PDB file of C-alpha atoms in Angstrom:
ATOM      1  CA  MET A   1      96.760  57.555 122.239  1.00  0.00           C
ATOM      2  CA  GLU A   2      94.041  56.843 120.134  1.00  0.00           C
ATOM      3  CA  HIS A   3      94.322  55.190 116.335  1.00  0.00           C
ATOM      4  CA  ALA A   4      97.090  56.744 114.793  1.00  0.00           C
ATOM      5  CA  LYS A   5      99.166  56.301 111.875  1.00  0.00           C
ATOM      6  CA  ILE A   6     103.076  56.162 112.699  1.00  0.00           C
ATOM      7  CA  ALA A   7     105.611  55.625 109.908  1.00  0.00           C
ATOM      8  CA  VAL A   8     108.564  53.383 111.164  1.00  0.00           C
ATOM      9  CA  ALA A   9     112.022  53.650 109.878  1.00  0.00           C
ATOM     10  CA  GLY A  10     114.160  50.367 111.135  1.00  0.00           C
ATOM     11  CA  ALA A  11     111.528  48.339 111.047  1.00  0.00           C
ATOM     12  CA  SER A  12     113.257  45.043 110.377  1.00  0.00           C
ATOM     13  CA  GLY A  13     115.915  45.896 113.062  1.00  0.00           C
ATOM     14  CA  LEU A  14     115.892  44.256 117.571  1.00  0.00           C
ATOM     15  CA  ILE A  15     113.559  47.322 118.783  1.00  0.00           C
ATOM     16  CA  GLY A  16     112.058  48.585 116.068  1.00  0.00           C
ATOM     17  CA  SER A  17     110.710  45.520 114.536  1.00  0.00           C
ATOM     18  CA  ALA A  18     109.581  44.778 118.356  1.00  0.00           C
ATOM     19  CA  LEU A  19     107.578  47.994 118.416  1.00  0.00           C
ATOM     20  CA  VAL A  20     106.146  47.646 115.219  1.00  0.00           C
ATOM     21  CA  ARG A  21     104.213  44.105 116.984  1.00  0.00           C
ATOM     22  CA  SER A  22     103.159  46.651 119.684  1.00  0.00           C
ATOM     23  CA  LEU A  23     101.657  49.221 118.087  1.00  0.00           C
ATOM     24  CA  ARG A  24      99.865  46.519 115.752  1.00  0.00           C
ATOM     25  CA  GLY A  25      98.860  45.100 118.887  1.00  0.00           C
ATOM     26  CA  ASP A  26      96.457  48.063 120.106  1.00  0.00           C
ATOM     27  CA  GLY A  27      95.309  48.102 115.915  1.00  0.00           C
ATOM     28  CA  HIS A  28      97.937  51.405 115.229  1.00  0.00           C
ATOM     29  CA  GLU A  29      98.178  51.571 111.152  1.00  0.00           C
ATOM     30  CA  VAL A  30     101.895  51.506 110.811  1.00  0.00           C
ATOM     31  CA  VAL A  31     104.336  51.952 107.413  1.00  0.00           C
ATOM     32  CA  ARG A  32     107.707  50.647 107.229  1.00  0.00           C
ATOM     33  CA  LEU A  33     109.908  52.394 105.184  1.00  0.00           C
ATOM     34  CA  VAL A  34     112.281  50.338 103.029  1.00  0.00           C
ATOM     35  CA  ARG A  35     115.270  49.658 100.509  1.00  0.00           C
ATOM     36  CA  HIS A  36     112.524  47.502  97.932  1.00  0.00           C
ATOM     37  CA  GLU A  37     110.012  47.707  95.659  1.00  0.00           C
ATOM     38  CA  PRO A  38     106.925  48.662  98.128  1.00  0.00           C
ATOM     39  CA  ARG A  39     104.719  45.007  98.339  1.00  0.00           C
ATOM     40  CA  GLY A  40     101.828  46.347  99.933  1.00  0.00           C
ATOM     41  CA  GLY A  41     100.218  49.754 101.444  1.00  0.00           C
ATOM     42  CA  ASP A  42     102.121  49.298 104.689  1.00  0.00           C
ATOM     43  CA  GLU A  43     105.307  49.965 103.517  1.00  0.00           C
ATOM     44  CA  VAL A  44     106.937  52.937 102.149  1.00  0.00           C
ATOM     45  CA  ARG A  45     110.226  53.436  99.324  1.00  0.00           C
ATOM     46  CA  TRP A  46     113.225  55.364 100.787  1.00  0.00           C
ATOM     47  CA  ASP A  47     117.020  54.888 100.363  1.00  0.00           C
ATOM     48  CA  PRO A  48     118.736  56.579 103.302  1.00  0.00           C
ATOM     49  CA  GLU A  49     122.086  56.748 101.908  1.00  0.00           C
ATOM     50  CA  ARG A  50     120.620  58.086  99.182  1.00  0.00           C
ATOM     51  CA  GLN A  51     118.694  60.321 101.062  1.00  0.00           C
ATOM     52  CA  THR A  52     115.955  59.651  99.171  1.00  0.00           C
ATOM     53  CA  VAL A  53     111.688  59.148 100.671  1.00  0.00           C
ATOM     54  CA  ASP A  54     108.885  59.041  99.021  1.00  0.00           C
ATOM     55  CA  ALA A  55     107.320  61.634 100.817  1.00  0.00           C
ATOM     56  CA  ALA A  56     103.531  61.234  99.712  1.00  0.00           C
ATOM     57  CA  GLY A  57     104.282  57.551 100.991  1.00  0.00           C
ATOM     58  CA  LEU A  58     104.374  59.049 104.794  1.00  0.00           C
ATOM     59  CA  SER A  59     101.145  61.756 103.481  1.00  0.00           C
ATOM     60  CA  GLY A  60      98.387  61.630 106.781  1.00  0.00           C
ATOM     61  CA  CYS A  61     100.891  60.026 109.411  1.00  0.00           C
ATOM     62  CA  ASP A  62     100.485  61.406 112.850  1.00  0.00           C
ATOM     63  CA  VAL A  63     103.977  59.481 114.431  1.00  0.00           C
ATOM     64  CA  VAL A  64     107.631  59.491 112.388  1.00  0.00           C
ATOM     65  CA  VAL A  65     109.609  56.732 114.514  1.00  0.00           C
ATOM     66  CA  ASN A  66     113.073  56.640 113.373  1.00  0.00           C
ATOM     67  CA  LEU A  67     115.104  54.012 114.297  1.00  0.00           C
ATOM     68  CA  ALA A  68     117.199  52.824 111.438  1.00  0.00           C
ATOM     69  CA  GLY A  69     121.750  52.389 110.806  1.00  0.00           C
ATOM     70  CA  ALA A  70     123.505  49.862 110.601  1.00  0.00           C
ATOM     71  CA  GLY A  71     124.315  47.612 113.514  1.00  0.00           C
ATOM     72  CA  VAL A  72     127.134  49.604 115.373  1.00  0.00           C
ATOM     73  CA  GLY A  73     128.411  45.307 116.692  1.00  0.00           C
ATOM     74  CA  ASP A  74     127.565  43.733 113.258  1.00  0.00           C
ATOM     75  CA  LYS A  75     130.947  44.282 112.157  1.00  0.00           C
ATOM     76  CA  ARG A  76     135.412  45.399 113.117  1.00  0.00           C
ATOM     77  CA  TRP A  77     135.121  49.421 112.419  1.00  0.00           C
ATOM     78  CA  THR A  78     137.074  49.372 109.336  1.00  0.00           C
ATOM     79  CA  PRO A  79     137.128  53.148 107.812  1.00  0.00           C
ATOM     80  CA  GLU A  80     133.775  52.004 105.381  1.00  0.00           C
ATOM     81  CA  TYR A  81     131.981  50.347 107.598  1.00  0.00           C
ATOM     82  CA  LYS A  82     132.985  53.733 110.058  1.00  0.00           C
ATOM     83  CA  ARG A  83     131.147  55.361 106.552  1.00  0.00           C
ATOM     84  CA  LEU A  84     128.676  53.079 106.540  1.00  0.00           C
ATOM     85  CA  ILE A  85     127.267  53.434 110.475  1.00  0.00           C
ATOM     86  CA  ARG A  86     127.825  57.172 110.132  1.00  0.00           C
ATOM     87  CA  ASP A  87     125.861  57.739 106.873  1.00  0.00           C
ATOM     88  CA  SER A  88     122.991  55.195 107.737  1.00  0.00           C
ATOM     89  CA  ARG A  89     121.932  57.561 110.515  1.00  0.00           C
ATOM     90  CA  VAL A  90     123.188  61.301 109.722  1.00  0.00           C
ATOM     91  CA  LEU A  91     121.852  61.019 105.953  1.00  0.00           C
ATOM     92  CA  GLY A  92     119.430  58.811 106.510  1.00  0.00           C
ATOM     93  CA  THR A  93     117.919  61.238 109.240  1.00  0.00           C
ATOM     94  CA  ALA A  94     118.267  64.305 107.046  1.00  0.00           C
ATOM     95  CA  ALA A  95     116.384  62.791 104.324  1.00  0.00           C
ATOM     96  CA  LEU A  96     113.699  61.847 106.310  1.00  0.00           C
ATOM     97  CA  ALA A  97     113.372  65.089 108.197  1.00  0.00           C
ATOM     98  CA  GLU A  98     113.072  67.183 105.477  1.00  0.00           C
ATOM     99  CA  ALA A  99     110.119  64.692 104.377  1.00  0.00           C
ATOM    100  CA  ALA A 100     109.016  65.169 107.535  1.00  0.00           C
ATOM    101  CA  ALA A 101     109.055  68.717 107.514  1.00  0.00           C
ATOM    102  CA  SER A 102     107.478  69.129 103.589  1.00  0.00           C
ATOM    103  CA  LEU A 103     104.306  67.438 104.070  1.00  0.00           C
ATOM    104  CA  PRO A 104     100.925  69.729 103.546  1.00  0.00           C
ATOM    105  CA  GLU A 105     100.291  68.262 107.572  1.00  0.00           C
ATOM    106  CA  PRO A 106     102.867  67.644 108.376  1.00  0.00           C
ATOM    107  CA  PRO A 107     103.161  64.567 111.474  1.00  0.00           C
ATOM    108  CA  ARG A 108     102.427  65.865 115.462  1.00  0.00           C
ATOM    109  CA  VAL A 109     106.338  64.485 116.367  1.00  0.00           C
ATOM    110  CA  PHE A 110     109.072  63.273 114.769  1.00  0.00           C
ATOM    111  CA  VAL A 111     110.821  60.023 117.116  1.00  0.00           C
ATOM    112  CA  ASN A 112     114.677  60.716 116.115  1.00  0.00           C
ATOM    113  CA  GLY A 113     117.001  57.359 117.308  1.00  0.00           C
ATOM    114  CA  SER A 114     120.215  57.718 119.250  1.00  0.00           C
ATOM    115  CA  ALA A 115     122.723  55.990 121.646  1.00  0.00           C
ATOM    116  CA  ILE A 116     124.040  57.092 125.129  1.00  0.00           C
ATOM    117  CA  GLY A 117     127.255  56.683 122.873  1.00  0.00           C
ATOM    118  CA  TYR A 118     127.011  60.262 122.979  1.00  0.00           C
ATOM    119  CA  TYR A 119     128.397  60.874 126.614  1.00  0.00           C
ATOM    120  CA  GLY A 120     131.407  58.798 125.254  1.00  0.00           C
ATOM    121  CA  ASP A 121     133.882  57.233 128.079  1.00  0.00           C
ATOM    122  CA  THR A 122     132.209  58.077 131.993  1.00  0.00           C
ATOM    123  CA  GLY A 123     133.632  56.518 133.984  1.00  0.00           C
ATOM    124  CA  ASP A 124     131.576  55.674 137.320  1.00  0.00           C
ATOM    125  CA  ARG A 125     130.426  59.697 137.034  1.00  0.00           C
ATOM    126  CA  ILE A 126     126.174  59.455 136.689  1.00  0.00           C
ATOM    127  CA  THR A 127     126.018  61.152 134.050  1.00  0.00           C
ATOM    128  CA  ASP A 128     122.098  62.528 132.524  1.00  0.00           C
ATOM    129  CA  GLU A 129     120.875  64.461 130.279  1.00  0.00           C
ATOM    130  CA  SER A 130     122.189  67.483 130.687  1.00  0.00           C
ATOM    131  CA  ALA A 131     125.907  65.840 130.315  1.00  0.00           C
ATOM    132  CA  PRO A 132     127.973  67.174 126.901  1.00  0.00           C
ATOM    133  CA  PRO A 133     128.815  65.209 124.395  1.00  0.00           C
ATOM    134  CA  GLY A 134     132.448  63.090 124.843  1.00  0.00           C
ATOM    135  CA  ASP A 135     134.967  62.653 122.665  1.00  0.00           C
ATOM    136  CA  GLY A 136     135.620  59.811 120.119  1.00  0.00           C
ATOM    137  CA  PHE A 137     133.398  58.148 116.804  1.00  0.00           C
ATOM    138  CA  LEU A 138     130.479  56.769 118.717  1.00  0.00           C
ATOM    139  CA  PRO A 139     130.187  60.944 120.620  1.00  0.00           C
ATOM    140  CA  SER A 140     130.192  62.108 117.174  1.00  0.00           C
ATOM    141  CA  VAL A 141     128.373  60.048 114.973  1.00  0.00           C
ATOM    142  CA  CYS A 142     125.681  60.881 118.018  1.00  0.00           C
ATOM    143  CA  GLU A 143     125.746  64.367 118.087  1.00  0.00           C
ATOM    144  CA  GLU A 144     125.629  64.282 114.247  1.00  0.00           C
ATOM    145  CA  TRP A 145     122.938  62.104 114.557  1.00  0.00           C
ATOM    146  CA  GLU A 146     120.619  64.150 116.517  1.00  0.00           C
ATOM    147  CA  GLU A 147     122.067  67.347 114.614  1.00  0.00           C
ATOM    148  CA  ALA A 148     120.297  65.867 111.332  1.00  0.00           C
ATOM    149  CA  ALA A 149     116.341  66.172 112.521  1.00  0.00           C
ATOM    150  CA  ALA A 150     117.193  69.945 112.066  1.00  0.00           C
ATOM    151  CA  PRO A 151     114.724  70.431 109.677  1.00  0.00           C
ATOM    152  CA  VAL A 152     111.998  68.862 111.768  1.00  0.00           C
ATOM    153  CA  ARG A 153     113.076  71.642 114.757  1.00  0.00           C
ATOM    154  CA  GLU A 154     112.878  73.909 113.118  1.00  0.00           C
ATOM    155  CA  ALA A 155     109.476  73.067 111.039  1.00  0.00           C
ATOM    156  CA  GLY A 156     107.860  73.139 114.714  1.00  0.00           C
ATOM    157  CA  ILE A 157     107.450  70.024 114.895  1.00  0.00           C
ATOM    158  CA  ARG A 158     107.819  68.297 118.567  1.00  0.00           C
ATOM    159  CA  THR A 159     111.221  66.301 118.188  1.00  0.00           C
ATOM    160  CA  VAL A 160     112.318  63.599 120.758  1.00  0.00           C
ATOM    161  CA  PHE A 161     115.709  62.213 120.445  1.00  0.00           C
ATOM    162  CA  VAL A 162     115.813  58.265 122.203  1.00  0.00           C
ATOM    163  CA  ARG A 163     119.474  57.886 124.066  1.00  0.00           C
ATOM    164  CA  THR A 164     119.124  53.869 124.176  1.00  0.00           C
ATOM    165  CA  GLY A 165     121.887  52.380 125.906  1.00  0.00           C
ATOM    166  CA  LEU A 166     122.493  48.217 125.917  1.00  0.00           C
ATOM    167  CA  VAL A 167     119.085  46.498 124.689  1.00  0.00           C
ATOM    168  CA  VAL A 168     118.732  42.818 126.841  1.00  0.00           C
ATOM    169  CA  ALA A 169     117.192  40.508 124.400  1.00  0.00           C
ATOM    170  CA  SER A 170     118.116  37.130 122.940  1.00  0.00           C
ATOM    171  CA  GLY A 171     117.081  38.017 119.641  1.00  0.00           C
ATOM    172  CA  GLY A 172     120.018  40.529 118.343  1.00  0.00           C
ATOM    173  CA  GLY A 173     122.021  42.794 119.989  1.00  0.00           C
ATOM    174  CA  ALA A 174     125.198  42.898 121.665  1.00  0.00           C
ATOM    175  CA  TRP A 175     123.198  40.611 124.848  1.00  0.00           C
ATOM    176  CA  GLY A 176     122.168  38.200 121.490  1.00  0.00           C
ATOM    177  CA  ARG A 177     125.866  37.356 121.306  1.00  0.00           C
ATOM    178  CA  LEU A 178     126.697  36.922 125.081  1.00  0.00           C
ATOM    179  CA  PHE A 179     123.493  34.458 125.658  1.00  0.00           C
ATOM    180  CA  PRO A 180     124.506  31.667 123.515  1.00  0.00           C
ATOM    181  CA  LEU A 181     128.458  32.182 125.157  1.00  0.00           C
ATOM    182  CA  PHE A 182     126.677  32.099 129.244  1.00  0.00           C
ATOM    183  CA  LYS A 183     124.224  29.052 127.722  1.00  0.00           C
ATOM    184  CA  ALA A 184     127.374  27.574 127.033  1.00  0.00           C
ATOM    185  CA  GLY A 185     129.110  28.031 130.810  1.00  0.00           C
ATOM    186  CA  LEU A 186     131.701  30.379 128.734  1.00  0.00           C
ATOM    187  CA  GLY A 187     130.944  33.780 129.868  1.00  0.00           C
ATOM    188  CA  GLY A 188     132.970  35.680 131.834  1.00  0.00           C
ATOM    189  CA  ARG A 189     133.508  39.488 132.661  1.00  0.00           C
ATOM    190  CA  LEU A 190     135.032  41.420 130.498  1.00  0.00           C
ATOM    191  CA  GLY A 191     138.386  43.318 130.572  1.00  0.00           C
ATOM    192  CA  ASN A 192     138.549  44.158 135.041  1.00  0.00           C
ATOM    193  CA  GLY A 193     134.580  44.375 135.144  1.00  0.00           C
ATOM    194  CA  ARG A 194     134.300  47.676 136.609  1.00  0.00           C
ATOM    195  CA  GLN A 195     133.113  49.314 133.364  1.00  0.00           C
ATOM    196  CA  TYR A 196     129.373  50.051 133.819  1.00  0.00           C
ATOM    197  CA  TRP A 197     126.842  48.821 131.388  1.00  0.00           C
ATOM    198  CA  SER A 198     123.457  50.877 131.390  1.00  0.00           C
ATOM    199  CA  TYR A 199     121.236  48.144 130.277  1.00  0.00           C
ATOM    200  CA  ILE A 200     117.199  48.319 129.142  1.00  0.00           C
ATOM    201  CA  ALA A 201     115.190  45.967 128.666  1.00  0.00           C
ATOM    202  CA  LEU A 202     113.322  45.152 125.824  1.00  0.00           C
ATOM    203  CA  HIS A 203     110.150  45.397 126.410  1.00  0.00           C
ATOM    204  CA  ASP A 204     111.015  49.273 128.407  1.00  0.00           C
ATOM    205  CA  GLU A 205     112.725  49.929 125.701  1.00  0.00           C
ATOM    206  CA  VAL A 206     109.454  49.770 123.337  1.00  0.00           C
ATOM    207  CA  ALA A 207     107.170  51.036 126.517  1.00  0.00           C
ATOM    208  CA  ALA A 208     108.879  54.448 126.808  1.00  0.00           C
ATOM    209  CA  ILE A 209     109.528  54.600 122.807  1.00  0.00           C
ATOM    210  CA  ARG A 210     105.258  54.877 123.684  1.00  0.00           C
ATOM    211  CA  HIS A 211     105.413  57.491 126.643  1.00  0.00           C
ATOM    212  CA  LEU A 212     107.345  59.116 124.617  1.00  0.00           C
ATOM    213  CA  ILE A 213     105.227  59.387 121.338  1.00  0.00           C
ATOM    214  CA  ASP A 214     102.292  59.561 124.000  1.00  0.00           C
ATOM    215  CA  ARG A 215     103.013  62.144 125.892  1.00  0.00           C
ATOM    216  CA  GLU A 216     102.659  65.538 123.884  1.00  0.00           C
ATOM    217  CA  ASP A 217     104.700  67.359 126.226  1.00  0.00           C
ATOM    218  CA  LEU A 218     107.833  65.359 125.941  1.00  0.00           C
ATOM    219  CA  SER A 219     110.831  66.197 123.871  1.00  0.00           C
ATOM    220  CA  GLY A 220     114.368  66.598 124.040  1.00  0.00           C
ATOM    221  CA  PRO A 221     116.380  63.676 124.888  1.00  0.00           C
ATOM    222  CA  PHE A 222     115.982  61.560 126.426  1.00  0.00           C
ATOM    223  CA  ASN A 223     118.397  58.445 127.780  1.00  0.00           C
ATOM    224  CA  LEU A 224     116.426  55.159 127.313  1.00  0.00           C
ATOM    225  CA  THR A 225     118.551  52.686 130.783  1.00  0.00           C
ATOM    226  CA  ALA A 226     117.587  51.193 132.981  1.00  0.00           C
ATOM    227  CA  PRO A 227     117.573  53.320 136.657  1.00  0.00           C
ATOM    228  CA  GLU A 228     121.281  51.514 137.930  1.00  0.00           C
ATOM    229  CA  PRO A 229     123.964  50.450 136.142  1.00  0.00           C
ATOM    230  CA  LEU A 230     125.920  47.983 137.008  1.00  0.00           C
ATOM    231  CA  THR A 231     128.970  47.116 136.888  1.00  0.00           C
ATOM    232  CA  ASN A 232     129.982  44.768 133.833  1.00  0.00           C
ATOM    233  CA  GLN A 233     131.154  42.800 136.130  1.00  0.00           C
ATOM    234  CA  GLU A 234     128.022  42.570 138.461  1.00  0.00           C
ATOM    235  CA  ILE A 235     125.851  41.926 135.261  1.00  0.00           C
ATOM    236  CA  THR A 236     128.319  38.806 134.524  1.00  0.00           C
ATOM    237  CA  GLU A 237     127.363  37.224 137.805  1.00  0.00           C
ATOM    238  CA  ALA A 238     123.492  38.222 137.753  1.00  0.00           C
ATOM    239  CA  MET A 239     123.659  36.439 134.300  1.00  0.00           C
ATOM    240  CA  GLY A 240     125.663  33.526 135.843  1.00  0.00           C
ATOM    241  CA  ARG A 241     122.712  33.084 138.340  1.00  0.00           C
ATOM    242  CA  VAL A 242     119.663  33.524 136.040  1.00  0.00           C
ATOM    243  CA  LEU A 243     121.305  30.570 133.813  1.00  0.00           C
ATOM    244  CA  HIS A 244     122.893  28.612 136.149  1.00  0.00           C
ATOM    245  CA  ARG A 245     126.036  28.201 134.692  1.00  0.00           C
ATOM    246  CA  PRO A 246     129.033  29.922 136.075  1.00  0.00           C
ATOM    247  CA  THR A 247     130.880  32.581 134.558  1.00  0.00           C
ATOM    248  CA  PRO A 248     135.340  31.559 135.205  1.00  0.00           C
ATOM    249  CA  PHE A 249     136.296  33.390 131.995  1.00  0.00           C
ATOM    250  CA  PRO A 250     136.998  36.711 131.328  1.00  0.00           C
ATOM    251  CA  VAL A 251     137.726  37.632 128.930  1.00  0.00           C
ATOM    252  CA  PRO A 252     141.475  40.056 128.360  1.00  0.00           C
ATOM    253  CA  ALA A 253     141.939  43.309 127.597  1.00  0.00           C
ATOM    254  CA  ALA A 254     144.305  42.341 125.238  1.00  0.00           C
ATOM    255  CA  VAL A 255     142.588  40.186 123.323  1.00  0.00           C
ATOM    256  CA  LEU A 256     138.995  42.558 122.883  1.00  0.00           C
ATOM    257  CA  ARG A 257     141.639  44.947 121.438  1.00  0.00           C
ATOM    258  CA  THR A 258     143.056  42.116 119.237  1.00  0.00           C
ATOM    259  CA  VAL A 259     139.218  40.475 118.111  1.00  0.00           C
ATOM    260  CA  LEU A 260     136.879  43.855 117.763  1.00  0.00           C
ATOM    261  CA  GLY A 261     139.681  46.548 117.003  1.00  0.00           C
ATOM    262  CA  GLU A 262     138.603  50.165 117.870  1.00  0.00           C
ATOM    263  CA  MET A 263     135.376  49.214 118.679  1.00  0.00           C
ATOM    264  CA  ALA A 264     137.220  47.258 121.889  1.00  0.00           C
ATOM    265  CA  GLY A 265     137.681  50.688 123.054  1.00  0.00           C
ATOM    266  CA  ASP A 266     133.517  50.889 123.816  1.00  0.00           C
ATOM    267  CA  VAL A 267     133.330  47.114 124.857  1.00  0.00           C
ATOM    268  CA  LEU A 268     135.486  47.924 127.674  1.00  0.00           C
ATOM    269  CA  GLY A 269     134.652  51.732 127.944  1.00  0.00           C
ATOM    270  CA  SER A 270     132.125  52.751 130.711  1.00  0.00           C
ATOM    271  CA  GLN A 271     128.912  54.575 130.792  1.00  0.00           C
ATOM    272  CA  ARG A 272     126.666  54.875 134.080  1.00  0.00           C
ATOM    273  CA  VAL A 273     124.117  56.446 132.674  1.00  0.00           C
ATOM    274  CA  VAL A 274     120.578  57.224 134.341  1.00  0.00           C
ATOM    275  CA  PRO A 275     117.200  57.842 132.760  1.00  0.00           C
ATOM    276  CA  ALA A 276     116.813  61.079 134.568  1.00  0.00           C
ATOM    277  CA  ARG A 277     114.063  63.024 132.316  1.00  0.00           C
ATOM    278  CA  LEU A 278     112.295  59.456 131.963  1.00  0.00           C
ATOM    279  CA  LEU A 279     111.866  59.194 135.127  1.00  0.00           C
ATOM    280  CA  GLU A 280     110.184  63.018 135.884  1.00  0.00           C
ATOM    281  CA  SER A 281     107.874  61.884 133.483  1.00  0.00           C
ATOM    282  CA  GLY A 282     106.574  59.429 135.531  1.00  0.00           C
ATOM    283  CA  PHE A 283     107.470  55.939 133.504  1.00  0.00           C
ATOM    284  CA  ALA A 284     107.707  53.289 135.648  1.00  0.00           C
ATOM    285  CA  PHE A 285     110.101  50.572 134.154  1.00  0.00           C
ATOM    286  CA  ALA A 286     108.568  46.733 134.139  1.00  0.00           C
ATOM    287  CA  PHE A 287     112.107  45.126 134.614  1.00  0.00           C
ATOM    288  CA  PRO A 288     114.199  48.222 136.931  1.00  0.00           C
ATOM    289  CA  GLY A 289     116.479  45.446 138.448  1.00  0.00           C
ATOM    290  CA  ILE A 290     119.202  43.255 136.013  1.00  0.00           C
ATOM    291  CA  GLU A 291     117.519  39.470 136.731  1.00  0.00           C
ATOM    292  CA  ASP A 292     114.279  40.643 136.027  1.00  0.00           C
ATOM    293  CA  THR A 293     115.976  41.548 132.989  1.00  0.00           C
ATOM    294  CA  ILE A 294     118.151  38.778 131.997  1.00  0.00           C
ATOM    295  CA  ARG A 295     114.322  36.634 132.658  1.00  0.00           C
ATOM    296  CA  ALA A 296     112.741  38.223 130.423  1.00  0.00           C
ATOM    297  CA  ALA A 297     114.861  37.942 127.237  1.00  0.00           C
ATOM    298  CA  GLU A 298     115.228  34.419 127.598  1.00  0.00           C
TER     299      GLU A 298
END
């Protein structure tokens, strides 16, 4: 895509900040949606929970990317925090989709965040985008999250859902918490270690989003995960090899449930999710294997 004006919600998050750097590095104009009073022409005011967006600030945008949402692993899942996880995604998406659809010249594409949590626990079953939503809190959130983008779909705007897996990065997300533990020699498998983890390098996550922006023939859901998910045990062993540290301390399931509460079910759950549609579209992963992915994130 040649020079474009791109709005990004969730621009201060792990994925959003990396995407903004990548886009600006290639000369695109990026406007960031912010909750505070805008401090410059590259910021647009919005409030996801109150469902307000300065639609005028989106004028002229070719692309809108919505990656906003409270961190799933940031806090224990109290009823209040579960409501924030849902509302920050569902209400924010609805507001942004309505604002984009209302523009006299709407964007060409609307890229909306989602997650492989959509599928729930899939055990050892290989799961692609044709699978139905699972049961439980995260699948219900993901389903509502995607449904909230209905205004842009109904307006005829190309709409893409990026169902992201576990992003491997040292600067944030779940993996950002794992690196210090493993580097200290305190890493180990979680539970029995047989649960599948569907991961993706941060570099490939950003590259995949840009690929989906550029390809005008692509719409609907795309799994953003590396081609071959691995078990938690296999990933634990790879972390030990790359970081040259032993991994002797398994964390029993009972301890995880005590420490994490309801969220432990997702840490111990298994998701063997593959990026079928992304591969079919011709996307090439820079870091398809776990060891290279870990090295890239250090």
